[in-house]
mmCIF file of N, CA and C in Angstrom:
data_model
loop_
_atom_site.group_PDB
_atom_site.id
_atom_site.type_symbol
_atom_site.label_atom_id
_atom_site.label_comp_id
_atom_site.label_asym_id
_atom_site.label_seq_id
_atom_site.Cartn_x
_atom_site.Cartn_y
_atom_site.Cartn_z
ATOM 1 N N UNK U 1 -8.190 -11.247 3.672
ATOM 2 C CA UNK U 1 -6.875 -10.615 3.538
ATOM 3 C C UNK U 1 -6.861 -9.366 4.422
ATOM 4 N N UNK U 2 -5.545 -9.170 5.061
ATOM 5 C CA UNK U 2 -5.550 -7.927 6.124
ATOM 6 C C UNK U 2 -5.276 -6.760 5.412
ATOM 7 N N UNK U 3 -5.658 -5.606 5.751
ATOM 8 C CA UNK U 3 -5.532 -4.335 5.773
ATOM 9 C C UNK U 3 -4.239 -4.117 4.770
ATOM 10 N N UNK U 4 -2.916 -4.896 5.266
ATOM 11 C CA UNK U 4 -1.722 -4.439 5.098
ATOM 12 C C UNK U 4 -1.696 -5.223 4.070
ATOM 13 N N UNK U 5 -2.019 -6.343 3.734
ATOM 14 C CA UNK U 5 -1.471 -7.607 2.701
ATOM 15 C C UNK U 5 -2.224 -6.624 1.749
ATOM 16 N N UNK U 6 -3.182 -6.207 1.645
ATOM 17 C CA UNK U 6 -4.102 -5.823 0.594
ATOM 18 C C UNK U 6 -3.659 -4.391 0.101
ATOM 19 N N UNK U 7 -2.691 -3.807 1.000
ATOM 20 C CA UNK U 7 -2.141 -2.441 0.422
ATOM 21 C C UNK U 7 -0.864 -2.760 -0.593
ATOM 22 N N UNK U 8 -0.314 -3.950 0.305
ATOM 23 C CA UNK U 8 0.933 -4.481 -0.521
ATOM 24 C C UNK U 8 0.186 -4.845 -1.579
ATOM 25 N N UNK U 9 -1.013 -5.652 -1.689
ATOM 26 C CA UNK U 9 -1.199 -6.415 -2.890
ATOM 27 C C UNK U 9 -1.441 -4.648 -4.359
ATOM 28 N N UNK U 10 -2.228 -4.050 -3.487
ATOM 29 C CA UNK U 10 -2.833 -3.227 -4.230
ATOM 30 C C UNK U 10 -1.134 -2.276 -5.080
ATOM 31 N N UNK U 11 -0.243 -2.114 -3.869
ATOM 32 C CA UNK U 11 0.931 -1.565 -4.501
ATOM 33 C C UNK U 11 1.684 -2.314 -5.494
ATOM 34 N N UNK U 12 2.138 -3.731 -5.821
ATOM 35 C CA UNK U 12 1.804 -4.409 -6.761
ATOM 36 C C UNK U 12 1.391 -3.998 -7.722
ATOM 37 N N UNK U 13 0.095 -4.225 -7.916
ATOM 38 C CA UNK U 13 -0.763 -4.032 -9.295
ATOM 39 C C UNK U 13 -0.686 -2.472 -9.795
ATOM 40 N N UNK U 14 -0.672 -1.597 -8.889
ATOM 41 C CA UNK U 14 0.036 0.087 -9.642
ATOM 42 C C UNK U 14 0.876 -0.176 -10.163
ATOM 43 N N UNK U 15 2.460 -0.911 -9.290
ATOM 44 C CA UNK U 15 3.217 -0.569 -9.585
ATOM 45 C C UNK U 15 3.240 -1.319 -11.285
ATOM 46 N N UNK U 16 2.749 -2.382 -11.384
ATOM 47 C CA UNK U 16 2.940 -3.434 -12.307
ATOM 48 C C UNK U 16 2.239 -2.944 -13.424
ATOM 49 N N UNK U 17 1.069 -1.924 -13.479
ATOM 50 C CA UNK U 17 0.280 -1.694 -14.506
ATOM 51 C C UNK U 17 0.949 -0.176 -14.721
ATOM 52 N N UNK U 18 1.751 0.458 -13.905
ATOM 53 C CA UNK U 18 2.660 1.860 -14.312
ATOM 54 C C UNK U 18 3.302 1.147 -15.104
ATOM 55 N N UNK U 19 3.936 0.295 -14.526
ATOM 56 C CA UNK U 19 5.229 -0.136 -15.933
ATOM 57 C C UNK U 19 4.990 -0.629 -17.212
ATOM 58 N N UNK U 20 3.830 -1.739 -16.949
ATOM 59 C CA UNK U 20 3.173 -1.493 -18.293
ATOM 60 C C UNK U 20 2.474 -0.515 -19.213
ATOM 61 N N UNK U 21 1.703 0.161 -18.870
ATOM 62 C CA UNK U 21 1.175 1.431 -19.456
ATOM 63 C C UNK U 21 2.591 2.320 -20.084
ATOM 64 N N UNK U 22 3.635 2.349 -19.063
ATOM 65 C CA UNK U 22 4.487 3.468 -19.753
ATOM 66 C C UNK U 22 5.293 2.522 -20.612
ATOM 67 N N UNK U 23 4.929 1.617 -20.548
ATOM 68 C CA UNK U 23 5.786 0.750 -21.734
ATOM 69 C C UNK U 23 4.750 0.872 -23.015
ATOM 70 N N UNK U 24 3.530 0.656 -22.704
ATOM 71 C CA UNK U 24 2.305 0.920 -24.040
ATOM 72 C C UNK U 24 2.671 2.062 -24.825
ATOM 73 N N UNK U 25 2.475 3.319 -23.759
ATOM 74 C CA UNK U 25 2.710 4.510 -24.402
ATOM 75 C C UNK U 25 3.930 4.886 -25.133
ATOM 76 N N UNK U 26 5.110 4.444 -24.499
ATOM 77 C CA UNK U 26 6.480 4.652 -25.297
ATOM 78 C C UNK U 26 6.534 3.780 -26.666
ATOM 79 N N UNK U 27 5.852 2.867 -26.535
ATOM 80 C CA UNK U 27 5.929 1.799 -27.957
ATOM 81 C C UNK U 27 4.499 1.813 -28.486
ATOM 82 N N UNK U 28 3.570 1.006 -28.171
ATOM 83 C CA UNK U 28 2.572 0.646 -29.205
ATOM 84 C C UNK U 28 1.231 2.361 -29.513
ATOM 85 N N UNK U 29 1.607 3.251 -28.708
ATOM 86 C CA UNK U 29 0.582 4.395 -28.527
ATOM 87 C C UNK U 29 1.551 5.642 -28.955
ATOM 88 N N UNK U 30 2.807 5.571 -28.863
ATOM 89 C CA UNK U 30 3.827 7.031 -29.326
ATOM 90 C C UNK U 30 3.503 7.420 -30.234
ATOM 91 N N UNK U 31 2.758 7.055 -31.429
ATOM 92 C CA UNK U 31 2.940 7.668 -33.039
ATOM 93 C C UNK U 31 1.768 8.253 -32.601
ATOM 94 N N UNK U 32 0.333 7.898 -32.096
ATOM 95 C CA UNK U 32 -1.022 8.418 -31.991
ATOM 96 C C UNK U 32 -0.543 9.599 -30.339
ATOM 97 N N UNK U 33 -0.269 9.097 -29.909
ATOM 98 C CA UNK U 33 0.065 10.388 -28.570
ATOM 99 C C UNK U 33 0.734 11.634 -28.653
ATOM 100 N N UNK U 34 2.265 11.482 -29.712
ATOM 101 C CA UNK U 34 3.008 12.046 -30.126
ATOM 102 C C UNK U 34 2.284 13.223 -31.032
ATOM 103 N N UNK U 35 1.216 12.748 -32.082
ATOM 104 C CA UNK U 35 0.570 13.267 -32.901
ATOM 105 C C UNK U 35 -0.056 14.188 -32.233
ATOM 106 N N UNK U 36 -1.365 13.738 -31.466
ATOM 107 C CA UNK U 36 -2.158 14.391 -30.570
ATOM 108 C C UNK U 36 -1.454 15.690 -29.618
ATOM 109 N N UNK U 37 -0.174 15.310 -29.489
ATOM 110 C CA UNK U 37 0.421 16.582 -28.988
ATOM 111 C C UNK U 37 0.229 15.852 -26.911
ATOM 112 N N UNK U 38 -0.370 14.697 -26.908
ATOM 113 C CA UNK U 38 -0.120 14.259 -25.465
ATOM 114 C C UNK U 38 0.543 13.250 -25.195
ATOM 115 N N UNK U 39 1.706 12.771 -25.514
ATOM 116 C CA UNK U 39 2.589 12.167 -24.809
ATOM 117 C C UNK U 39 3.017 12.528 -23.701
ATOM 118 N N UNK U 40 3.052 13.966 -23.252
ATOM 119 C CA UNK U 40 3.402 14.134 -22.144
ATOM 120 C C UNK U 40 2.360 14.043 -20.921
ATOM 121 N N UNK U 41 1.390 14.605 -21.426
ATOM 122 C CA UNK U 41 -0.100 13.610 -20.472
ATOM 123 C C UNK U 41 0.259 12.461 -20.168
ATOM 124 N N UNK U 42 0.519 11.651 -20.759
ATOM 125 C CA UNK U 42 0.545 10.223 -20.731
ATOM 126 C C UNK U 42 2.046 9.673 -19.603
ATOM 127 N N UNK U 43 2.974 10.173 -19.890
ATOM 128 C CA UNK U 43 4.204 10.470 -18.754
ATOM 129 C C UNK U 43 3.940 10.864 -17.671
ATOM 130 N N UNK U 44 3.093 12.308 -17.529
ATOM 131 C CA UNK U 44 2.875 12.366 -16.038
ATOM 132 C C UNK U 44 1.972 11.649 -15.657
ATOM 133 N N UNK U 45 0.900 10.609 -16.147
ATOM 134 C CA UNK U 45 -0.166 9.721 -15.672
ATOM 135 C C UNK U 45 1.250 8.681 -14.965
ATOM 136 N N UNK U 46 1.924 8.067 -15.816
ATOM 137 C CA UNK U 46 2.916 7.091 -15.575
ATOM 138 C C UNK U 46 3.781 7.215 -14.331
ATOM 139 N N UNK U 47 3.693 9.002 -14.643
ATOM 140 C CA UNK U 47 4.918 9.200 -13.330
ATOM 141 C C UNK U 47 4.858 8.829 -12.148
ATOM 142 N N UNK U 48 3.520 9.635 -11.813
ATOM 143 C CA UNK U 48 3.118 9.719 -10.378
ATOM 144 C C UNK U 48 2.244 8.062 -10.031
ATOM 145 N N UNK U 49 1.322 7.455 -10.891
ATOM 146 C CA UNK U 49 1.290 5.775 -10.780
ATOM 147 C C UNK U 49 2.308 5.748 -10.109
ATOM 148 N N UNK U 50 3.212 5.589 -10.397
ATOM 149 C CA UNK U 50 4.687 5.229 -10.284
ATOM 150 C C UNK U 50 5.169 5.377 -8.855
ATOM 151 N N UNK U 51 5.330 6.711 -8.616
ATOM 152 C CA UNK U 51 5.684 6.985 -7.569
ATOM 153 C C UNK U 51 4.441 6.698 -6.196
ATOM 154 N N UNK U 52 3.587 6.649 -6.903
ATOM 155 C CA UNK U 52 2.575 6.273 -5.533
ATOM 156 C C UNK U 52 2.442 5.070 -5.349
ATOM 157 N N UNK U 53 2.290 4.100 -6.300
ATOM 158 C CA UNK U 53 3.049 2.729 -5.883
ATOM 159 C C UNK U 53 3.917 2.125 -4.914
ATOM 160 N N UNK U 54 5.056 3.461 -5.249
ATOM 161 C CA UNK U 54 6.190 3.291 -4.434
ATOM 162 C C UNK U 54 5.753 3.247 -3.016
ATOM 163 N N UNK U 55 5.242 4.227 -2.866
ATOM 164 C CA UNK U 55 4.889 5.316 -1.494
ATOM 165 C C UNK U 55 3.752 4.110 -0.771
ATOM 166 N N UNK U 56 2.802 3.340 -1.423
ATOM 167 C CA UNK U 56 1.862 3.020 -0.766
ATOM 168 C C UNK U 56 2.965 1.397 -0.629
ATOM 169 N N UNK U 57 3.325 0.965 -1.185
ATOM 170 C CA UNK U 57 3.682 -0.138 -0.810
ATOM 171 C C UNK U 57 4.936 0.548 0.656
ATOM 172 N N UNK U 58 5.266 1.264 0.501
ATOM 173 C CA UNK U 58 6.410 2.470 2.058
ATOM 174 C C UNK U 58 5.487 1.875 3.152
ATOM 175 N N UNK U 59 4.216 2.843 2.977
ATOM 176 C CA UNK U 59 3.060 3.019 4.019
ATOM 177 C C UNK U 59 2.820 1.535 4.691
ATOM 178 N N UNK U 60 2.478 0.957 3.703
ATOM 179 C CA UNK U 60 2.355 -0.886 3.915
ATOM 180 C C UNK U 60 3.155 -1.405 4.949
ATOM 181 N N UNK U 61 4.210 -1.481 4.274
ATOM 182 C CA UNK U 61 5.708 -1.942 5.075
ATOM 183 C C UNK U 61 5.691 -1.478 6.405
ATOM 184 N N UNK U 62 5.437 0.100 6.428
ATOM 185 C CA UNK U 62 5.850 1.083 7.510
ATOM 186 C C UNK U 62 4.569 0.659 8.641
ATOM 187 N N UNK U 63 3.001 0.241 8.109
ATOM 188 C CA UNK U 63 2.461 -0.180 9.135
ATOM 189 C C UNK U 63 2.306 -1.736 9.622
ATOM 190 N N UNK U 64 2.941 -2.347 8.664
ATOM 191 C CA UNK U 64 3.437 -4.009 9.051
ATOM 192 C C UNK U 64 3.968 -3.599 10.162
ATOM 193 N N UNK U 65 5.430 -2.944 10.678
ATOM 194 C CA UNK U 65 6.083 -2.893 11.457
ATOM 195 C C UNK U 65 5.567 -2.310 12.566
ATOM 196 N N UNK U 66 4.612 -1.658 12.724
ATOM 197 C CA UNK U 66 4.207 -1.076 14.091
ATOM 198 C C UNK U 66 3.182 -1.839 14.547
ATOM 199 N N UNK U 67 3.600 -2.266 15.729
ATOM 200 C CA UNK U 67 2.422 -3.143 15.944
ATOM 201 C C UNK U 67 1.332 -2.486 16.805
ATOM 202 N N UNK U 68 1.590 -1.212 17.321
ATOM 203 C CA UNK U 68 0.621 -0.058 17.902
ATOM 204 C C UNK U 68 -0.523 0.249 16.348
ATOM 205 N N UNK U 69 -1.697 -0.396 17.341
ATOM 206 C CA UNK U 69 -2.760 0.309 16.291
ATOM 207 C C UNK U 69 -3.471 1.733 15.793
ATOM 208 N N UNK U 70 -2.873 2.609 16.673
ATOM 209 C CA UNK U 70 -2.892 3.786 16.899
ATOM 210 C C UNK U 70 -2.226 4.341 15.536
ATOM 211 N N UNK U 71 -0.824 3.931 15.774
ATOM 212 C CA UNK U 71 -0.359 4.426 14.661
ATOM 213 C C UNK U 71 -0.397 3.817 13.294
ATOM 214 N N UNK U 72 -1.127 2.874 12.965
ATOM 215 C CA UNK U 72 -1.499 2.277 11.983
ATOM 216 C C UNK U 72 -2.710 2.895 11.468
ATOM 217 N N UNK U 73 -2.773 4.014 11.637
ATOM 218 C CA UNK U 73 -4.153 4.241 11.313
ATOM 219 C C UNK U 73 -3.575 5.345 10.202
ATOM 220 N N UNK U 74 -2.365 6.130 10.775
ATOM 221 C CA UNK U 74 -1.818 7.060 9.447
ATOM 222 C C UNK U 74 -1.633 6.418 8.150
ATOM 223 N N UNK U 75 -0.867 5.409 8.454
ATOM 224 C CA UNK U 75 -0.344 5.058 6.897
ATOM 225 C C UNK U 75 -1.457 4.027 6.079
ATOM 226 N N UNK U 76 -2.452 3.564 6.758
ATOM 227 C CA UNK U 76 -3.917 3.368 6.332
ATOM 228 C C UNK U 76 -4.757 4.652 5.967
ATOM 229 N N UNK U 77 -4.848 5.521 5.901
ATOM 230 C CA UNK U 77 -5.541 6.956 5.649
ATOM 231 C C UNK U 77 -4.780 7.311 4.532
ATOM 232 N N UNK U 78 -3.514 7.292 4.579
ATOM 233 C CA UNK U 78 -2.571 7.486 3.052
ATOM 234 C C UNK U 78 -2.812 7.013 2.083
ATOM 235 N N UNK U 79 -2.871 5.786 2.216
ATOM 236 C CA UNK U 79 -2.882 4.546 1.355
ATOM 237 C C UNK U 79 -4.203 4.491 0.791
ATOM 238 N N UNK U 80 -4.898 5.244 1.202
ATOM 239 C CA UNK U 80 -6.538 5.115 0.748
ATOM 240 C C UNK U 80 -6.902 6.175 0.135
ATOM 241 N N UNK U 81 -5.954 7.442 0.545
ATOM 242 C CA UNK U 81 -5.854 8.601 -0.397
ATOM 243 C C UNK U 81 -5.369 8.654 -1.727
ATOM 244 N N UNK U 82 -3.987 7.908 -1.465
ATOM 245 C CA UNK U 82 -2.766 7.775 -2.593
ATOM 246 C C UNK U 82 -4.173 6.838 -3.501
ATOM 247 N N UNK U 83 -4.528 5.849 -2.998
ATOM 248 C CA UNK U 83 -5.275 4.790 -4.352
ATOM 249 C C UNK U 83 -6.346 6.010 -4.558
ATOM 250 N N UNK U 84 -7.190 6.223 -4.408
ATOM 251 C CA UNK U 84 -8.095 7.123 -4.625
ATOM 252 C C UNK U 84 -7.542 8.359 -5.650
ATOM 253 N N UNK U 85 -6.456 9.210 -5.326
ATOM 254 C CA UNK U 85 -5.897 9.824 -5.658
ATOM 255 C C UNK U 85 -5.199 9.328 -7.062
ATOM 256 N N UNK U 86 -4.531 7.901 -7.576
ATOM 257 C CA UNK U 86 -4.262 7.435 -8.595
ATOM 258 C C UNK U 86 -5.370 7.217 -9.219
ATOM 259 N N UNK U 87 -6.485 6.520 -8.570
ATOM 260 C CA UNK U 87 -7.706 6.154 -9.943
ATOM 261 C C UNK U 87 -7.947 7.348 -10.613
ATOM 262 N N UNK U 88 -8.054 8.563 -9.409
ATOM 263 C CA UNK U 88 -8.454 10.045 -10.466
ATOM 264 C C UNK U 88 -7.593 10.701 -11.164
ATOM 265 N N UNK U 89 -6.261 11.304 -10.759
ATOM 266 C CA UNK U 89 -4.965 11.919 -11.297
ATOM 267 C C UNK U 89 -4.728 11.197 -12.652
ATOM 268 N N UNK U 90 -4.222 10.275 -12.134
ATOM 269 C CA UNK U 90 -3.925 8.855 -13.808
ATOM 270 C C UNK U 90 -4.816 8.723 -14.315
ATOM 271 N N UNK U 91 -6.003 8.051 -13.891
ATOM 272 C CA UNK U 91 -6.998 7.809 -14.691
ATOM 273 C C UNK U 91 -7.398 8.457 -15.985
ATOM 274 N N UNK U 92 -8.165 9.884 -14.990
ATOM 275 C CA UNK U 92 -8.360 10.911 -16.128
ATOM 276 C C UNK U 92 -7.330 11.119 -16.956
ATOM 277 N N UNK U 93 -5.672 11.497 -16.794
ATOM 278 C CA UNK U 93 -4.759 11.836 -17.493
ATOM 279 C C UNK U 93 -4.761 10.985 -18.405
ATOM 280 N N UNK U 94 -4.526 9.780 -18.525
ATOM 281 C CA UNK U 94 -4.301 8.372 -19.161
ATOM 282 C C UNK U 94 -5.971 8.710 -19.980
ATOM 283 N N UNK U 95 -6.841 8.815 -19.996
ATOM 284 C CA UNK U 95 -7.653 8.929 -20.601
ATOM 285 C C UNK U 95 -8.045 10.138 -21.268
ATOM 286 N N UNK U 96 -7.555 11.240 -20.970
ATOM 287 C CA UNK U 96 -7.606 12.609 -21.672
ATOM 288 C C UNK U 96 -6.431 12.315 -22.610
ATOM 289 N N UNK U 97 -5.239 11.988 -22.771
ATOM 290 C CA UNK U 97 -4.431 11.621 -23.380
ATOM 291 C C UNK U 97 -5.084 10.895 -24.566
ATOM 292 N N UNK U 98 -5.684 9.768 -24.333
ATOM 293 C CA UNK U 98 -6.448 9.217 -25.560
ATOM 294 C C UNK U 98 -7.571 9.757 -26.102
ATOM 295 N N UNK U 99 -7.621 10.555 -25.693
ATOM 296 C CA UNK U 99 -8.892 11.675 -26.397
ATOM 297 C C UNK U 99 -10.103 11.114 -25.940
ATOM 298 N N UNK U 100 -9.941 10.785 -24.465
ATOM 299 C CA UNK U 100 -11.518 11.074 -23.928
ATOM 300 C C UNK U 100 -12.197 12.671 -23.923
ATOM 301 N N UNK U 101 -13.138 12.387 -23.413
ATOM 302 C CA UNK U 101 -14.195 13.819 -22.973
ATOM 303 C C UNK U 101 -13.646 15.077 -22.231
ATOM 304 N N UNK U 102 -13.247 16.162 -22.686
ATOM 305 C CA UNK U 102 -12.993 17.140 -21.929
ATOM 306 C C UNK U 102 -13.736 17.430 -20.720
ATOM 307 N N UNK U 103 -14.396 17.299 -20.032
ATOM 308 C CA UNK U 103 -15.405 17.317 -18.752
ATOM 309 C C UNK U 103 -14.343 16.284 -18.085
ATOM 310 N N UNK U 104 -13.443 15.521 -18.217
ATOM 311 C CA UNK U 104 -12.854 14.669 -17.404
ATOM 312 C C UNK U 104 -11.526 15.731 -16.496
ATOM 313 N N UNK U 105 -11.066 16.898 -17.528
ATOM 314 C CA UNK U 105 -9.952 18.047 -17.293
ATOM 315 C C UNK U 105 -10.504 18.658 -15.300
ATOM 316 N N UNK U 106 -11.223 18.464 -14.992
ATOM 317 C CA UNK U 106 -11.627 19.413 -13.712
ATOM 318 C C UNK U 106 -11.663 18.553 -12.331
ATOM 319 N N UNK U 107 -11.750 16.759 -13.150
ATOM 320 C CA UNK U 107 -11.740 16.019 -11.623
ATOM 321 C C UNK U 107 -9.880 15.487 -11.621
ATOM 322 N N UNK U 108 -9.510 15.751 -12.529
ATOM 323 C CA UNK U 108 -7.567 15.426 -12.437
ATOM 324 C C UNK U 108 -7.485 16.255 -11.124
ATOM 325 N N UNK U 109 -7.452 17.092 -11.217
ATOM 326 C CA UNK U 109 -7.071 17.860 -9.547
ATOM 327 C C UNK U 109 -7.908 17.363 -8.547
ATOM 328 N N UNK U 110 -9.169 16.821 -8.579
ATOM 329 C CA UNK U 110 -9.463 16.180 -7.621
ATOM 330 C C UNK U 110 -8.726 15.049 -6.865
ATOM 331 N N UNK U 111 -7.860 14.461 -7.811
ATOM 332 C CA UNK U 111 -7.191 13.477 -7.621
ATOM 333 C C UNK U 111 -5.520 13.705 -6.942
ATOM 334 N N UNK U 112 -4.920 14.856 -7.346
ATOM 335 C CA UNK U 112 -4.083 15.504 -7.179
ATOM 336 C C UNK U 112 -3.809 16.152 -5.543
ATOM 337 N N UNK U 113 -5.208 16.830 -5.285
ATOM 338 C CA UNK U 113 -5.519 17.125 -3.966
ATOM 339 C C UNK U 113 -5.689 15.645 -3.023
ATOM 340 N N UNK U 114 -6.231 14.723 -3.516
ATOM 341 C CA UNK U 114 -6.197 13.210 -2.322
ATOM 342 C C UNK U 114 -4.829 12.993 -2.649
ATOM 343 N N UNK U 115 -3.609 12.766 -3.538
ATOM 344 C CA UNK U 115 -1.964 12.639 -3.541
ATOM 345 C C UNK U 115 -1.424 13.282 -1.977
ATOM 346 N N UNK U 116 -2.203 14.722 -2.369
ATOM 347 C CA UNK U 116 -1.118 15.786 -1.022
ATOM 348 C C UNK U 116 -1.818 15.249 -0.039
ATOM 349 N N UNK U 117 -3.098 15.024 -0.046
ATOM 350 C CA UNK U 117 -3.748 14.565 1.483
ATOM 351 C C UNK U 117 -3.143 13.124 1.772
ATOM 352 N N UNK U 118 -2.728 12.114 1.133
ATOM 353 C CA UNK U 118 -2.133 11.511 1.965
ATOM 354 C C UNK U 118 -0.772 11.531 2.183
ATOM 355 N N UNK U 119 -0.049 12.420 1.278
ATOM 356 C CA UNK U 119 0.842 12.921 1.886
ATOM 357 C C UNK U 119 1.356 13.481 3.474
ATOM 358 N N UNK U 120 -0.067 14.529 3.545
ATOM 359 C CA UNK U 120 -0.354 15.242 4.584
ATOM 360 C C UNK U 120 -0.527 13.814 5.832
ATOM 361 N N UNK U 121 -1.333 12.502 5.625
ATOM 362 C CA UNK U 121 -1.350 11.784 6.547
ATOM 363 C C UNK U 121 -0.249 11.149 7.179
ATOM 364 N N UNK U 122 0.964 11.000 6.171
ATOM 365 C CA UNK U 122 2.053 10.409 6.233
ATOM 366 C C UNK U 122 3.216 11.659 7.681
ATOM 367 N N UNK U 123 2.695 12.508 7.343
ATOM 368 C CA UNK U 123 3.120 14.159 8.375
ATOM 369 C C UNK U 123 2.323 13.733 9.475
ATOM 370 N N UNK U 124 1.387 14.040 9.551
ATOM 371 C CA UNK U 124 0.388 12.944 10.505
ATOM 372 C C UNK U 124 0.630 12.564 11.678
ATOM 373 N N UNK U 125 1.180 11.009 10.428
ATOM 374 C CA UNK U 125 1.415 9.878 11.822
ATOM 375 C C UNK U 125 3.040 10.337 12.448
ATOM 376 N N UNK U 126 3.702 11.180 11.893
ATOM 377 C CA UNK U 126 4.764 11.246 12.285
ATOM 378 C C UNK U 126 5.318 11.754 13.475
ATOM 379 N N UNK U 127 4.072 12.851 13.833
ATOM 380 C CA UNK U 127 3.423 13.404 15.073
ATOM 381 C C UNK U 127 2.933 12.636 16.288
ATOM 382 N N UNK U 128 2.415 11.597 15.760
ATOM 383 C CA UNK U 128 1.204 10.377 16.854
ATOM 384 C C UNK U 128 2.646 9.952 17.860
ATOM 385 N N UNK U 129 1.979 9.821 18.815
ATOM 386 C CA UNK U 129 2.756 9.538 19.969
ATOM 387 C C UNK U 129 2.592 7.954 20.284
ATOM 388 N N UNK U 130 3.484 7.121 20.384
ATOM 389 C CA UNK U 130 3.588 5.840 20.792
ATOM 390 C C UNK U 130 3.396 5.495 22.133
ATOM 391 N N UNK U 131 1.980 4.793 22.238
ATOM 392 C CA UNK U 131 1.074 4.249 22.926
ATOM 393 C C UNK U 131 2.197 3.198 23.806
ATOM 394 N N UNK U 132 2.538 2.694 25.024
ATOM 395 C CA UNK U 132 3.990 2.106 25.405
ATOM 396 C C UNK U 132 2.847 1.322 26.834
#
């Protein structure tokens, strides 16, 4: 599978397991989250899933269409941030929410910082000059 099929595939399964999860949490997990005082942990895990889903399946699309390999290299650097950036941001959140281990509270921003960095790649490629 190529580069791109596998970002689409991978944007997919975020997007598909955001919607489920925030469907878990609003129904079968609200009375225990609500309690705990983290439902809203659990929302911003959902959110940003969510939105980086969005964004990496963008990136996908956006380097399907260029057929310069040059510039395929930005929205591949994103896309590897953004996933990286969801396993840690969500992850931990989605799991501090359920009352994992406090030692998990210090790598969420690790995850947060790879979000803006591929953000930052997406600025990037926007710069790269088309190879003609």
């Amino acid at each position: 599978m190529r580069f791109r099929q596998f970002d689409i595939l991978l944007a997919g399964i975020l997007g598909f397991s955001g919607v489920a999860l925030g469907a878990f949490g609003a129904h079968a997990l609200k009375e225990r989250l609500v309690a705990a005082g983290r439902l809203d942990v659990w929302e911003t895990a959902v959110h940003y899933q969510l939105i980086h889903a969005v964004a990496l399946l963008g990136v996908a699309l956006l380097a399907r269409a260029r057929p310069n390999p040059g510039l395929a290299r930005w929205p591949g650097r994103a896309s590897r941030a953004w996933l990286a950036g969801v396993v840690l941001f969500s992850g931990t959140l989605y799991w501090l929410a359920l009352g994992g281990p406090r030692w998990l509270g210090p790598v969420t921003p690790l995850g947060g910082i790879l979000l803006l960095a591929g953000w930052g790649f997406v600025i990037a490629g926007a710069f790269e000059k088309s190879e003609k």
